[in-house]
Amino acid sequence: ATLGDRVWVDANGDGAQGPPALEPGLPFAALTLVYAGRDGSFGTADDITTTTTADANGVYGFANLPAGLVRVSVATAGTNLTPTVDLDGTGTPNSATLTLAAGQARTDADFGLVGTASLGERVYLDQNRDGVRQPTEP
């Protein structure tokens, strides 16, 4: 089986991918996939973990996966980004647990992220051109 899609900047925070020009891919995002093993349970000795990195357009994929339960997640720590898509509806928008059938090509495991940082200050008319805002300068 294969699994993948895109990690993108969800500029409007709506959880839906907009046009790439408005909501670009998040380049080089790190993703981890854990296969639950033959017993179908996470956290056991037969789990298999693999990682990949999205390309410059935020596109990623995992190939040659066995059928069964998998968990895919995107690392967002330290990037000032908050996930906006909860693919499996479990309240963990940076992670999705999915069941893959043998030979299945699943291309809907996407992750939208919105920025949490802000930047701003005042624009003023520096009437005396000294580089310092005076109380009388609008």
Short mmCIF file of C-alpha atoms in Angstrom, two decimals:
data_model
loop_
_atom_site.label_atom_id
_atom_site.label_comp_id
_atom_site.label_asym_id
_atom_site.label_seq_id
_atom_site.Cartn_x
_atom_site.Cartn_y
_atom_site.Cartn_z
CA ALA A 1 0.00 0.00 0.00
CA THR A 2 0.95 3.66 -0.28
CA LEU A 3 -0.04 6.65 1.80
CA GLY A 4 0.57 10.34 1.37
CA ASP A 5 -0.61 13.72 0.19
CA ARG A 6 0.44 17.23 1.14
CA VAL A 7 1.38 19.35 4.14
CA TRP A 8 0.29 22.92 3.48
CA VAL A 9 0.01 26.35 5.06
CA ASP A 10 -3.72 26.76 5.78
CA ALA A 11 -3.62 30.54 5.45
CA ASN A 12 -7.31 31.05 6.21
CA GLY A 13 -7.47 28.29 8.85
CA ASP A 14 -10.51 26.57 7.31
CA GLY A 15 -9.02 23.06 7.14
CA ALA A 16 -9.50 22.79 3.36
CA GLN A 17 -6.73 23.04 0.79
CA GLY A 18 -7.04 26.20 -1.24
CA PRO A 19 -5.18 26.94 -4.47
CA PRO A 20 -1.40 26.46 -4.07
CA ALA A 21 -0.83 30.13 -4.89
CA LEU A 22 -2.92 31.09 -1.84
CA GLU A 23 -2.10 28.15 0.44
CA PRO A 24 1.36 26.88 -0.48
CA GLY A 25 2.86 23.58 0.54
CA LEU A 26 4.97 23.54 3.68
CA PRO A 27 8.40 22.58 2.38
CA PHE A 28 10.46 19.91 4.06
CA ALA A 29 7.98 19.06 6.84
CA ALA A 30 9.01 15.94 8.79
CA LEU A 31 6.51 13.06 8.92
CA THR A 32 6.52 9.81 10.85
CA LEU A 33 4.57 6.64 10.09
CA VAL A 34 4.10 3.83 12.60
CA TYR A 35 2.77 0.47 11.42
CA ALA A 36 0.94 -1.30 14.27
CA GLY A 37 2.36 -4.67 13.28
CA ARG A 38 0.59 -7.97 12.84
CA ASP A 39 -1.08 -7.74 16.24
CA GLY A 40 -2.80 -4.46 15.21
CA SER A 41 -1.77 -2.64 18.41
CA PHE A 42 0.52 0.34 18.77
CA GLY A 43 3.28 0.22 21.36
CA THR A 44 4.20 -3.44 20.92
CA ALA A 45 7.43 -5.10 19.83
CA ASP A 46 6.30 -5.63 16.23
CA ASP A 47 5.63 -1.93 15.51
CA ILE A 48 7.60 -0.54 12.58
CA THR A 49 8.45 3.17 12.43
CA THR A 50 9.63 5.06 9.37
CA THR A 51 10.07 8.74 8.55
CA THR A 52 10.06 10.90 5.49
CA THR A 53 10.36 14.55 4.58
CA ALA A 54 7.96 16.45 2.36
CA ASP A 55 9.40 17.93 -0.81
CA ALA A 56 9.69 21.65 -1.59
CA ASN A 57 5.94 21.73 -2.38
CA GLY A 58 4.88 19.96 0.82
CA VAL A 59 4.14 16.69 -0.99
CA TYR A 60 5.07 13.47 0.82
CA GLY A 61 4.48 9.75 0.52
CA PHE A 62 5.16 6.40 2.11
CA ALA A 63 5.38 3.40 -0.24
CA ASN A 64 5.57 -0.39 0.06
CA LEU A 65 3.46 -0.48 3.23
CA PRO A 66 1.87 -3.69 4.48
CA ALA A 67 -1.88 -3.87 4.98
CA GLY A 68 -3.03 -2.96 8.48
CA LEU A 69 -3.28 -0.16 10.99
CA VAL A 70 -0.93 2.82 10.59
CA ARG A 71 -0.50 6.17 12.29
CA VAL A 72 0.97 9.05 10.32
CA SER A 73 1.92 12.32 11.99
CA VAL A 74 3.55 15.60 11.10
CA ALA A 75 5.96 17.30 13.49
CA THR A 76 4.89 20.87 14.28
CA ALA A 77 6.79 21.58 17.49
CA GLY A 78 8.89 24.71 17.41
CA THR A 79 7.57 25.97 14.10
CA ASN A 80 4.85 28.37 15.36
CA LEU A 81 2.27 26.35 13.43
CA THR A 82 -0.98 24.82 14.65
CA PRO A 83 -2.68 21.95 12.78
CA THR A 84 -6.14 22.65 11.31
CA VAL A 85 -7.13 19.29 9.78
CA ASP A 86 -8.26 16.29 11.86
CA LEU A 87 -8.32 13.58 9.19
CA ASP A 88 -9.49 10.75 11.44
CA GLY A 89 -11.71 12.89 13.70
CA THR A 90 -10.02 11.83 16.95
CA GLY A 91 -9.01 15.28 18.20
CA THR A 92 -5.37 14.86 17.16
CA PRO A 93 -5.03 17.07 14.07
CA ASN A 94 -1.27 16.51 13.72
CA SER A 95 -1.77 12.73 13.58
CA ALA A 96 -4.12 10.29 11.82
CA THR A 97 -4.70 6.60 12.45
CA LEU A 98 -5.83 4.75 9.33
CA THR A 99 -6.35 1.19 8.12
CA LEU A 100 -4.73 0.29 4.81
CA ALA A 101 -5.84 -2.57 2.60
CA ALA A 102 -3.30 -4.59 0.64
CA GLY A 103 -2.30 -2.63 -2.47
CA GLN A 104 -4.36 0.42 -1.51
CA ALA A 105 -3.14 3.83 -2.70
CA ARG A 106 -4.41 6.37 -0.18
CA THR A 107 -3.74 9.97 -1.24
CA ASP A 108 -5.85 11.93 1.21
CA ALA A 109 -3.63 12.02 4.31
CA ASP A 110 -3.09 15.76 4.24
CA PHE A 111 -2.15 18.14 7.02
CA GLY A 112 -3.04 21.85 7.09
CA LEU A 113 -1.14 24.13 9.43
CA VAL A 114 -1.85 27.75 10.32
CA GLY A 115 0.72 30.15 11.72
CA THR A 116 0.46 31.33 15.32
CA ALA A 117 3.00 34.15 15.17
CA SER A 118 2.20 37.74 14.37
CA LEU A 119 4.18 40.75 13.32
CA GLY A 120 3.19 44.36 13.38
CA GLU A 121 4.08 47.86 14.42
CA ARG A 122 3.18 51.41 13.56
CA VAL A 123 3.73 53.14 10.24
CA TYR A 124 4.20 56.87 10.67
CA LEU A 125 5.22 59.93 8.73
CA ASP A 126 8.71 60.87 9.93
CA GLN A 127 8.27 64.60 9.31
CA ASN A 128 11.67 65.61 10.69
CA ARG A 129 13.42 62.56 9.19
CA ASP A 130 15.22 61.58 12.38
CA GLY A 131 14.06 57.93 12.41
CA VAL A 132 12.25 58.34 15.76
CA ARG A 133 8.50 58.81 16.06
CA GLN A 134 7.64 62.07 17.77
CA PRO A 135 4.24 62.46 19.52
CA THR A 136 3.20 64.96 16.84
CA GLU A 137 4.05 62.71 13.86
CA PRO A 138 0.97 60.98 12.41
#
